[in-house]
Protein backbone atom coordinates (compact mmCIF):
# COMPACT_ATOMS: atom_id res chain seq x y z
CA UNK A 1 0.00 0.00 0.00
CA UNK A 2 1.50 3.33 -1.00
CA UNK A 3 0.77 6.86 0.09
CA UNK A 4 -2.60 7.73 -1.40
CA UNK A 5 -3.86 11.24 -2.02
CA UNK A 6 -7.16 12.42 -3.35
CA UNK A 7 -5.70 15.44 -5.14
CA UNK A 8 -2.72 16.20 -7.37
CA UNK A 9 -2.50 12.62 -8.70
CA UNK A 10 -0.85 13.94 -11.86
CA UNK A 11 2.21 15.16 -9.92
CA UNK A 12 4.95 12.55 -9.60
CA UNK A 13 6.63 11.69 -6.31
CA UNK A 14 10.41 11.98 -5.96
CA UNK A 15 12.42 8.77 -6.12
CA UNK A 16 13.27 7.06 -2.82
CA UNK A 17 16.99 7.84 -3.16
CA UNK A 18 16.26 11.54 -3.71
CA UNK A 19 13.95 11.61 -0.68
CA UNK A 20 16.53 9.81 1.49
CA UNK A 21 19.24 12.29 0.46
CA UNK A 22 17.05 15.28 1.32
CA UNK A 23 16.02 13.84 4.72
CA UNK A 24 19.65 13.27 5.75
CA UNK A 25 19.76 17.01 6.51
CA UNK A 26 16.95 16.86 9.07
CA UNK A 27 18.53 16.24 12.47
CA UNK A 28 16.37 14.01 14.64
CA UNK A 29 16.55 12.49 18.07
CA UNK A 30 17.32 8.79 18.41
CA UNK A 31 15.14 6.54 20.54
CA UNK A 32 14.31 2.90 21.12
CA UNK A 33 10.68 1.84 20.86
CA UNK A 34 9.98 -1.40 22.74
CA UNK A 35 7.16 -3.62 23.90
CA UNK A 36 6.63 -6.99 25.53
CA UNK A 37 7.87 -8.76 28.65
CA UNK A 38 10.68 -11.21 29.40
CA UNK A 39 11.27 -13.44 26.35
CA UNK A 40 8.65 -11.64 24.22
CA UNK A 41 10.42 -8.27 24.37
CA UNK A 42 10.85 -6.62 20.98
CA UNK A 43 12.32 -3.27 20.10
CA UNK A 44 14.11 -1.21 17.50
CA UNK A 45 15.91 2.09 16.99
CA UNK A 46 13.85 4.93 15.56
CA UNK A 47 14.50 8.53 14.66
CA UNK A 48 10.89 9.27 13.86
CA UNK A 49 9.20 10.14 17.16
CA UNK A 50 7.00 13.22 17.02
CA UNK A 51 4.96 15.06 19.61
CA UNK A 52 1.44 15.04 18.18
CA UNK A 53 -0.92 16.79 20.61
CA UNK A 54 -1.28 17.81 24.24
CA UNK A 55 -4.94 16.98 24.83
CA UNK A 56 -4.87 14.06 25.05
CA UNK A 57 -1.06 13.85 25.20
CA UNK A 58 -0.04 11.78 22.19
CA UNK A 59 3.02 11.02 20.11
CA UNK A 60 3.57 9.50 16.69
CA UNK A 61 6.20 6.90 15.89
CA UNK A 62 6.90 5.28 12.54
CA UNK A 63 7.94 1.60 12.42
CA UNK A 64 8.72 -0.55 9.36
CA UNK A 65 5.74 -2.87 9.00
CA UNK A 66 8.02 -5.84 8.19
CA UNK A 67 9.74 -5.66 11.60
CA UNK A 68 8.85 -8.00 14.42
CA UNK A 69 8.44 -4.95 16.67
CA UNK A 70 5.60 -3.66 14.47
CA UNK A 71 3.64 -6.88 14.98
CA UNK A 72 4.46 -6.95 18.70
CA UNK A 73 3.16 -3.40 19.29
CA UNK A 74 -0.09 -4.32 17.53
CA UNK A 75 -0.41 -7.49 19.63
CA UNK A 76 0.40 -5.79 22.96
CA UNK A 77 -1.42 -2.50 22.44
CA UNK A 78 1.24 -0.60 24.37
CA UNK A 79 4.85 0.49 23.94
CA UNK A 80 7.65 2.45 25.56
CA UNK A 81 9.96 5.05 24.05
CA UNK A 82 13.44 5.43 25.55
CA UNK A 83 15.25 8.60 24.45
CA UNK A 84 18.96 7.90 23.91
CA UNK A 85 21.85 10.09 24.99
CA UNK A 86 25.32 10.62 23.61
CA UNK A 87 27.49 7.64 24.45
CA UNK A 88 24.69 5.18 23.62
CA UNK A 89 25.60 4.82 19.94
CA UNK A 90 26.42 1.10 20.34
CA UNK A 91 22.98 0.46 21.81
CA UNK A 92 21.30 2.40 18.99
CA UNK A 93 23.20 0.31 16.41
CA UNK A 94 22.37 -2.93 18.25
CA UNK A 95 18.64 -2.13 18.07
CA UNK A 96 18.98 -0.96 14.46
CA UNK A 97 19.91 -4.46 13.33
CA UNK A 98 23.02 -5.61 15.17
CA UNK A 99 21.04 -8.25 17.10
CA UNK A 100 17.60 -9.82 16.86
CA UNK A 101 14.60 -10.34 19.14
CA UNK A 102 15.23 -10.62 22.86
CA UNK A 103 19.03 -10.59 22.29
CA UNK A 104 18.86 -6.84 21.63
CA UNK A 105 18.10 -6.27 25.31
CA UNK A 106 21.11 -8.23 26.66
CA UNK A 107 23.73 -5.46 26.92
CA UNK A 108 21.93 -2.71 28.86
CA UNK A 109 19.85 -2.41 32.04
CA UNK A 110 16.09 -2.38 31.39
CA UNK A 111 13.10 -1.98 33.66
CA UNK A 112 9.43 -2.71 33.07
CA UNK A 113 7.42 0.50 33.27
CA UNK A 114 3.98 1.24 34.64
CA UNK A 115 2.43 -0.36 31.52
CA UNK A 116 4.83 -3.32 31.78
CA UNK A 117 6.81 -2.18 28.72
CA UNK A 118 10.63 -2.20 28.52
CA UNK A 119 12.32 1.13 29.32
CA UNK A 120 16.07 1.73 29.20
CA UNK A 121 17.19 2.65 32.72
CA UNK A 122 19.93 5.13 31.68
CA UNK A 123 17.78 6.89 29.01
CA UNK A 124 17.56 10.70 29.13
CA UNK A 125 13.79 10.32 29.06
CA UNK A 126 11.11 7.69 28.68
CA UNK A 127 7.47 7.72 27.67
CA UNK A 128 4.91 4.96 28.05
CA UNK A 129 2.02 4.78 25.61
CA UNK A 130 -1.16 2.88 25.00
CA UNK A 131 -1.93 2.40 21.34
CA UNK A 132 -4.51 4.98 20.29
CA UNK A 133 -4.41 4.51 16.52
CA UNK A 134 -2.46 2.63 13.85
CA UNK A 135 -2.27 3.36 10.13
CA UNK A 136 -0.12 1.73 7.45
CA UNK A 137 1.37 4.14 4.90
CA UNK A 138 3.68 2.59 2.32
CA UNK A 139 6.30 0.45 4.04
CA UNK A 140 5.66 1.74 7.56
CA UNK A 141 3.07 1.63 10.27
CA UNK A 142 2.28 4.90 12.01
CA UNK A 143 1.54 4.36 15.68
CA UNK A 144 -0.21 7.07 17.64
CA UNK A 145 0.34 6.45 21.31
CA UNK A 146 -1.53 8.14 24.14
CA UNK A 147 1.09 8.94 26.75
CA UNK A 148 0.22 7.64 30.21
CA UNK A 149 3.58 7.90 32.00
CA UNK A 150 6.88 9.74 31.57
CA UNK A 151 10.27 9.72 33.24
CA UNK A 152 13.11 12.21 32.95
CA UNK A 153 16.83 11.59 33.05
CA UNK A 154 20.17 13.27 32.53
CA UNK A 155 22.52 13.66 29.61
CA UNK A 156 22.85 15.13 26.16
CA UNK A 157 20.68 13.76 23.33
CA UNK A 158 21.91 11.43 20.64
CA UNK A 159 20.91 12.68 17.19
CA UNK A 160 20.90 11.27 13.69
CA UNK A 161 22.26 13.73 11.13
CA UNK A 162 23.58 13.06 7.63
CA UNK A 163 23.54 9.32 8.22
CA UNK A 164 25.63 9.41 11.40
CA UNK A 165 24.85 9.22 15.11
CA UNK A 166 26.14 12.38 16.80
CA UNK A 167 26.11 14.31 20.04
CA UNK A 168 24.98 17.91 19.94
CA UNK A 169 27.84 20.38 20.35
CA UNK A 170 27.93 22.04 23.76
CA UNK A 171 26.83 25.69 23.84
Coordinates of N, CA and C in Angstrom, one line a residue:
X1 N 0.8 -1.2 0.0 CA 0.0 0.0 0.0 C 0.9 1.2 0.0
X2 N 0.7 2.1 -0.9 CA 1.5 3.3 -1.0 C 0.8 4.5 -0.4
X3 N 1.4 5.6 -0.4 CA 0.8 6.9 0.1 C -0.3 7.2 -0.9
X4 N -1.5 7.4 -0.5 CA -2.6 7.7 -1.4 C -3.1 9.1 -1.1
X5 N -3.3 9.9 -2.2 CA -3.9 11.2 -2.0 C -5.1 11.4 -2.9
X6 N -6.0 12.2 -2.6 CA -7.2 12.4 -3.3 C -7.0 13.5 -4.4
X7 N -5.9 14.3 -4.2 CA -5.7 15.4 -5.1 C -4.3 15.4 -5.7
X8 N -4.1 16.1 -6.8 CA -2.7 16.2 -7.4 C -2.2 14.8 -7.8
X9 N -3.0 13.9 -8.3 CA -2.5 12.6 -8.7 C -1.7 12.7 -10.0
X10 N -1.7 13.8 -10.6 CA -0.9 13.9 -11.9 C 0.6 14.4 -11.6
X11 N 0.9 14.7 -10.3 CA 2.2 15.2 -9.9 C 3.0 14.0 -9.4
X12 N 4.2 13.7 -10.0 CA 5.0 12.5 -9.6 C 5.6 12.8 -8.3
X13 N 5.9 11.7 -7.5 CA 6.6 11.7 -6.3 C 8.1 11.6 -6.6
X14 N 9.0 12.1 -5.8 CA 10.4 12.0 -6.0 C 10.8 10.5 -5.8
X15 N 11.9 10.1 -6.3 CA 12.4 8.8 -6.1 C 12.9 8.6 -4.7
X16 N 12.9 7.4 -4.2 CA 13.3 7.1 -2.8 C 14.7 7.6 -2.5
X17 N 15.6 7.4 -3.4 CA 17.0 7.8 -3.2 C 17.1 9.4 -3.0
X18 N 16.3 10.1 -3.8 CA 16.3 11.5 -3.7 C 15.7 12.0 -2.4
X19 N 14.6 11.3 -2.0 CA 14.0 11.6 -0.7 C 14.9 11.3 0.5
X20 N 15.6 10.2 0.4 CA 16.5 9.8 1.5 C 17.7 10.8 1.6
X21 N 18.2 11.3 0.5 CA 19.2 12.3 0.5 C 18.8 13.6 1.1
X22 N 17.6 14.0 0.7 CA 17.1 15.3 1.3 C 16.8 15.2 2.8
X23 N 16.3 14.0 3.3 CA 16.0 13.8 4.7 C 17.3 13.7 5.6
X24 N 18.4 13.4 5.0 CA 19.7 13.3 5.7 C 20.0 14.6 6.5
X25 N 19.5 15.7 5.9 CA 19.8 17.0 6.5 C 18.8 17.4 7.6
X26 N 17.9 16.6 8.0 CA 16.9 16.9 9.1 C 17.5 16.1 10.3
X27 N 18.0 16.9 11.2 CA 18.5 16.2 12.5 C 17.3 15.8 13.3
X28 N 17.5 14.6 13.8 CA 16.4 14.0 14.6 C 16.9 13.2 15.8
X29 N 16.2 13.2 16.9 CA 16.5 12.5 18.1 C 16.5 11.0 17.8
X30 N 17.3 10.2 18.6 CA 17.3 8.8 18.4 C 16.7 8.2 19.7
X31 N 15.8 7.2 19.4 CA 15.1 6.5 20.5 C 15.0 5.1 20.2
X32 N 14.7 4.3 21.3 CA 14.3 2.9 21.1 C 12.8 2.8 21.5
X33 N 12.1 2.2 20.6 CA 10.7 1.8 20.9 C 10.6 0.3 21.2
X34 N 10.0 0.0 22.3 CA 10.0 -1.4 22.7 C 8.6 -1.8 23.4
X35 N 8.4 -3.1 23.3 CA 7.2 -3.6 23.9 C 7.4 -5.0 24.4
X36 N 6.5 -5.6 25.1 CA 6.6 -7.0 25.5 C 7.3 -7.2 26.9
X37 N 7.3 -8.4 27.4 CA 7.9 -8.8 28.7 C 8.8 -10.0 28.5
X38 N 9.7 -10.1 29.3 CA 10.7 -11.2 29.4 C 11.1 -11.7 28.0
X39 N 10.8 -12.9 27.6 CA 11.3 -13.4 26.3 C 10.5 -12.9 25.1
X40 N 9.4 -12.2 25.4 CA 8.7 -11.6 24.2 C 9.0 -10.2 24.0
X41 N 10.0 -9.7 24.6 CA 10.4 -8.3 24.4 C 10.9 -8.1 22.9
X42 N 10.4 -7.0 22.3 CA 10.8 -6.6 21.0 C 11.1 -5.1 21.0
X43 N 12.0 -4.7 20.2 CA 12.3 -3.3 20.1 C 13.2 -2.9 18.9
X44 N 13.2 -1.7 18.6 CA 14.1 -1.2 17.5 C 14.4 0.3 17.7
X45 N 15.5 0.7 17.0 CA 15.9 2.1 17.0 C 15.1 2.9 16.0
X46 N 14.6 4.0 16.4 CA 13.9 4.9 15.6 C 14.4 6.4 15.7
X47 N 14.2 7.1 14.6 CA 14.5 8.5 14.7 C 13.3 9.3 14.1
X48 N 12.1 8.7 14.4 CA 10.9 9.3 13.9 C 9.8 9.3 15.0
X49 N 10.2 9.9 16.1 CA 9.2 10.1 17.2 C 8.8 11.6 17.1
X50 N 7.5 11.9 17.1 CA 7.0 13.2 17.0 C 5.9 13.5 18.1
X51 N 6.0 14.6 18.7 CA 5.0 15.1 19.6 C 3.8 15.4 18.7
X52 N 2.6 14.9 19.1 CA 1.4 15.0 18.2 C 0.4 16.0 18.8
X53 N 0.0 15.9 20.0 CA -0.9 16.8 20.6 C -0.8 16.7 22.1
X54 N -1.3 17.7 22.8 CA -1.3 17.8 24.2 C -2.6 17.3 24.9
X55 N -3.7 17.3 24.2 CA -4.9 17.0 24.8 C -5.7 16.1 23.9
X56 N -5.7 14.8 24.1 CA -4.9 14.1 25.1 C -3.4 14.0 24.6
X57 N -2.5 13.9 25.6 CA -1.1 13.9 25.2 C -0.7 12.6 24.4
X58 N -0.3 12.9 23.1 CA 0.0 11.8 22.2 C 1.3 12.0 21.4
X59 N 1.9 10.9 21.0 CA 3.0 11.0 20.1 C 2.8 10.1 18.9
X60 N 3.6 10.3 17.9 CA 3.6 9.5 16.7 C 4.9 8.9 16.5
X61 N 5.0 7.6 16.2 CA 6.2 6.9 15.9 C 6.0 6.0 14.7
X62 N 7.0 6.0 13.8 CA 6.9 5.3 12.5 C 7.8 4.0 12.6
X63 N 7.2 2.9 12.3 CA 7.9 1.6 12.4 C 7.7 0.8 11.1
X64 N 8.8 0.3 10.6 CA 8.7 -0.5 9.4 C 7.8 -1.7 9.6
X65 N 6.8 -1.9 8.8 CA 5.7 -2.9 9.0 C 6.3 -4.3 8.9
X66 N 7.5 -4.5 8.3 CA 8.0 -5.8 8.2 C 8.8 -6.2 9.5
X67 N 9.0 -5.3 10.4 CA 9.7 -5.7 11.6 C 8.9 -6.4 12.6
X68 N 9.6 -7.3 13.4 CA 8.8 -8.0 14.4 C 8.3 -7.1 15.5
X69 N 8.9 -5.9 15.7 CA 8.4 -5.0 16.7 C 7.1 -4.4 16.3
X70 N 6.9 -4.2 15.0 CA 5.6 -3.7 14.5 C 4.5 -4.6 14.9
X71 N 4.7 -5.9 14.6 CA 3.6 -6.9 15.0 C 3.5 -7.0 16.5
X72 N 4.5 -6.9 17.2 CA 4.5 -7.0 18.7 C 3.7 -5.8 19.3
X73 N 3.9 -4.6 18.8 CA 3.2 -3.4 19.3 C 1.7 -3.6 19.0
X74 N 1.3 -4.1 17.8 CA -0.1 -4.3 17.5 C -0.7 -5.4 18.5
X75 N 0.1 -6.4 18.8 CA -0.4 -7.5 19.6 C -0.6 -7.0 21.1
X76 N 0.4 -6.2 21.6 CA 0.4 -5.8 23.0 C -0.5 -4.6 23.2
X77 N -0.6 -3.7 22.2 CA -1.4 -2.5 22.4 C -0.8 -1.4 23.3
X78 N 0.5 -1.6 23.5 CA 1.2 -0.6 24.4 C 2.7 -0.7 24.0
X79 N 3.4 0.4 24.3 CA 4.8 0.5 23.9 C 5.5 1.6 24.7
X80 N 6.8 1.5 24.9 CA 7.7 2.4 25.6 C 8.6 3.1 24.6
X81 N 9.0 4.3 24.8 CA 10.0 5.1 24.0 C 11.1 5.5 25.0
X82 N 12.3 5.0 24.7 CA 13.4 5.4 25.6 C 14.3 6.4 24.7
X83 N 14.5 7.6 25.2 CA 15.3 8.6 24.5 C 16.7 8.4 24.8
X84 N 17.5 8.2 23.7 CA 19.0 7.9 23.9 C 19.8 9.2 24.1
X85 N 20.9 9.0 24.8 CA 21.9 10.1 25.0 C 23.2 9.8 24.3
X86 N 24.0 10.8 24.2 CA 25.3 10.6 23.6 C 26.1 9.6 24.4
X87 N 26.8 8.8 23.8 CA 27.5 7.6 24.5 C 26.7 6.3 24.3
X88 N 25.5 6.4 23.8 CA 24.7 5.2 23.6 C 24.6 4.8 22.2
X89 N 25.6 5.2 21.4 CA 25.6 4.8 19.9 C 25.6 3.3 19.7
X90 N 26.4 2.6 20.5 CA 26.4 1.1 20.3 C 25.0 0.5 20.6
X91 N 24.3 1.0 21.5 CA 23.0 0.5 21.8 C 22.0 0.8 20.7
X92 N 22.1 2.0 20.1 CA 21.3 2.4 19.0 C 21.6 1.5 17.8
X93 N 22.8 1.2 17.5 CA 23.2 0.3 16.4 C 22.7 -1.1 16.7
X94 N 22.8 -1.6 17.9 CA 22.4 -2.9 18.2 C 20.9 -3.1 17.9
X95 N 20.1 -2.1 18.3 CA 18.6 -2.1 18.1 C 18.3 -1.8 16.6
X96 N 19.2 -1.3 15.9 CA 19.0 -1.0 14.5 C 19.3 -2.2 13.6
X97 N 19.7 -3.3 14.1 CA 19.9 -4.5 13.3 C 21.1 -5.3 13.7
X98 N 21.8 -4.9 14.7 CA 23.0 -5.6 15.2 C 22.7 -6.9 15.9
X99 N 21.5 -7.0 16.4 CA 21.0 -8.2 17.1 C 19.6 -8.4 16.8
X100 N 19.0 -9.5 17.2 CA 17.6 -9.8 16.9 C 16.8 -10.2 18.1
X101 N 15.5 -9.9 18.1 CA 14.6 -10.3 19.1 C 15.0 -9.9 20.5
X102 N 14.9 -10.9 21.5 CA 15.2 -10.6 22.9 C 16.7 -10.3 23.1
X103 N 17.6 -10.8 22.2 CA 19.0 -10.6 22.3 C 19.4 -9.1 22.3
X104 N 18.6 -8.3 21.7 CA 18.9 -6.8 21.6 C 18.9 -6.2 23.0
X105 N 18.2 -6.8 24.0 CA 18.1 -6.3 25.3 C 19.2 -6.7 26.3
X106 N 20.1 -7.6 25.8 CA 21.1 -8.2 26.7 C 22.2 -7.3 27.2
X107 N 22.5 -6.2 26.5 CA 23.7 -5.5 26.9 C 23.5 -4.2 27.7
X108 N 22.2 -3.9 28.1 CA 21.9 -2.7 28.9 C 20.9 -3.0 29.9
X109 N 20.8 -2.2 31.0 CA 19.8 -2.4 32.0 C 18.5 -1.9 31.6
X110 N 17.5 -2.7 31.7 CA 16.1 -2.4 31.4 C 15.2 -2.6 32.6
X111 N 14.1 -1.8 32.6 CA 13.1 -2.0 33.7 C 11.8 -2.1 32.9
X112 N 10.8 -2.7 33.6 CA 9.4 -2.7 33.1 C 8.7 -1.5 33.7
X113 N 8.1 -0.7 32.8 CA 7.4 0.5 33.3 C 6.0 0.2 33.8
X114 N 5.3 1.3 34.1 CA 4.0 1.2 34.6 C 3.1 0.4 33.8
X115 N 3.2 0.5 32.5 CA 2.4 -0.4 31.5 C 3.1 -1.7 31.2
X116 N 4.1 -2.1 32.0 CA 4.8 -3.3 31.8 C 5.5 -3.4 30.4
X117 N 6.0 -2.2 30.0 CA 6.8 -2.2 28.7 C 8.3 -1.9 29.1
X118 N 9.2 -2.4 28.2 CA 10.6 -2.2 28.5 C 11.0 -0.7 28.4
X119 N 11.8 -0.2 29.4 CA 12.3 1.1 29.3 C 13.8 1.0 29.7
X120 N 14.6 1.7 28.9 CA 16.1 1.7 29.2 C 16.3 2.6 30.5
X121 N 17.0 2.0 31.5 CA 17.2 2.7 32.7 C 18.0 3.9 32.5
X122 N 19.1 3.9 31.8 CA 19.9 5.1 31.7 C 19.5 6.1 30.5
X123 N 18.3 6.0 30.1 CA 17.8 6.9 29.0 C 17.7 8.3 29.6
X124 N 17.7 9.3 28.7 CA 17.6 10.7 29.1 C 16.1 11.1 29.3
X125 N 15.2 10.2 28.9 CA 13.8 10.3 29.1 C 13.1 9.1 28.6
X126 N 11.9 8.8 29.1 CA 11.1 7.7 28.7 C 9.6 8.1 28.7
X127 N 8.9 7.5 27.8 CA 7.5 7.7 27.7 C 6.8 6.4 27.5
X128 N 5.7 6.2 28.2 CA 4.9 5.0 28.0 C 3.6 5.3 27.4
X129 N 3.2 4.5 26.4 CA 2.0 4.8 25.6 C 1.1 3.6 25.5
X130 N -0.2 3.9 25.4 CA -1.2 2.9 25.0 C -1.5 3.2 23.6
X131 N -1.7 2.2 22.8 CA -1.9 2.4 21.3 C -3.3 3.1 21.1
X132 N -3.3 4.2 20.6 CA -4.5 5.0 20.3 C -5.0 4.8 18.9
X133 N -4.0 4.7 17.9 CA -4.4 4.5 16.5 C -3.2 3.9 15.8
X134 N -3.5 3.2 14.7 CA -2.5 2.6 13.8 C -2.9 2.8 12.4
X135 N -2.0 3.2 11.5 CA -2.3 3.4 10.1 C -1.0 2.9 9.3
X136 N -1.2 2.1 8.3 CA -0.1 1.7 7.5 C -0.1 2.7 6.3
X137 N 1.1 3.3 6.0 CA 1.4 4.1 4.9 C 2.6 3.6 4.2
X138 N 2.5 3.1 3.0 CA 3.7 2.6 2.3 C 4.3 1.4 3.1
X139 N 5.6 1.5 3.4 CA 6.3 0.5 4.0 C 6.2 0.5 5.6
X140 N 5.6 1.5 6.1 CA 5.7 1.7 7.6 C 4.3 1.8 8.2
X141 N 4.2 1.4 9.5 CA 3.1 1.6 10.3 C 3.3 2.9 11.1
X142 N 2.3 3.7 11.2 CA 2.3 4.9 12.0 C 1.5 4.6 13.3
X143 N 2.2 4.6 14.4 CA 1.5 4.4 15.7 C 1.3 5.7 16.4
X144 N 0.1 5.9 16.8 CA -0.2 7.1 17.6 C -0.4 6.5 19.0
X145 N 0.4 6.9 19.9 CA 0.3 6.5 21.3 C -0.1 7.5 22.2
X146 N -1.1 7.2 23.1 CA -1.5 8.1 24.1 C -0.6 7.9 25.3
X147 N 0.1 9.0 25.7 CA 1.1 8.9 26.8 C 0.4 8.9 28.1
X148 N 0.8 7.8 28.9 CA 0.2 7.6 30.2 C 1.2 7.7 31.3
X149 N 2.5 7.7 31.0 CA 3.6 7.9 32.0 C 4.8 8.4 31.3
X150 N 5.6 9.2 32.1 CA 6.9 9.7 31.6 C 7.9 9.7 32.7
X151 N 9.2 9.7 32.3 CA 10.3 9.7 33.2 C 11.4 10.6 32.6
X152 N 12.0 11.4 33.4 CA 13.1 12.2 32.9 C 14.4 11.5 33.3
X153 N 15.5 12.1 32.8 CA 16.8 11.6 33.1 C 17.9 12.7 32.8
X154 N 19.1 12.3 32.7 CA 20.2 13.3 32.5 C 21.0 12.9 31.3
X155 N 21.6 13.9 30.7 CA 22.5 13.7 29.6 C 22.2 14.5 28.4
X156 N 23.0 14.4 27.4 CA 22.8 15.1 26.2 C 22.3 14.2 25.1
X157 N 21.3 14.7 24.3 CA 20.7 13.8 23.3 C 21.6 13.2 22.2
X158 N 21.3 12.0 21.8 CA 21.9 11.4 20.6 C 21.0 11.8 19.4
X159 N 21.7 12.3 18.4 CA 20.9 12.7 17.2 C 21.4 12.0 16.0
X160 N 20.6 11.8 15.0 CA 20.9 11.3 13.7 C 21.0 12.4 12.7
X161 N 22.1 12.6 12.1 CA 22.3 13.7 11.1 C 23.2 13.3 10.0
X162 N 22.8 13.4 8.8 CA 23.6 13.1 7.6 C 24.1 11.6 7.7
X163 N 23.2 10.7 8.2 CA 23.5 9.3 8.2 C 24.5 8.9 9.3
X164 N 24.7 9.8 10.3 CA 25.6 9.4 11.4 C 25.0 9.7 12.7
X165 N 25.3 8.9 13.8 CA 24.8 9.2 15.1 C 25.8 10.2 15.7
X166 N 25.3 11.3 16.3 CA 26.1 12.4 16.8 C 25.6 12.9 18.1
X167 N 26.5 13.5 18.9 CA 26.1 14.3 20.0 C 26.0 15.8 19.6
X168 N 25.1 16.5 20.2 CA 25.0 17.9 19.9 C 26.2 18.6 20.5
X169 N 26.7 19.6 19.8 CA 27.8 20.4 20.4 C 27.4 21.2 21.6
X170 N 28.2 21.3 22.6 CA 27.9 22.0 23.8 C 27.9 23.5 23.4
X171 N 27.0 24.2 24.1 CA 26.8 25.7 23.8 C 27.9 26.4 24.5

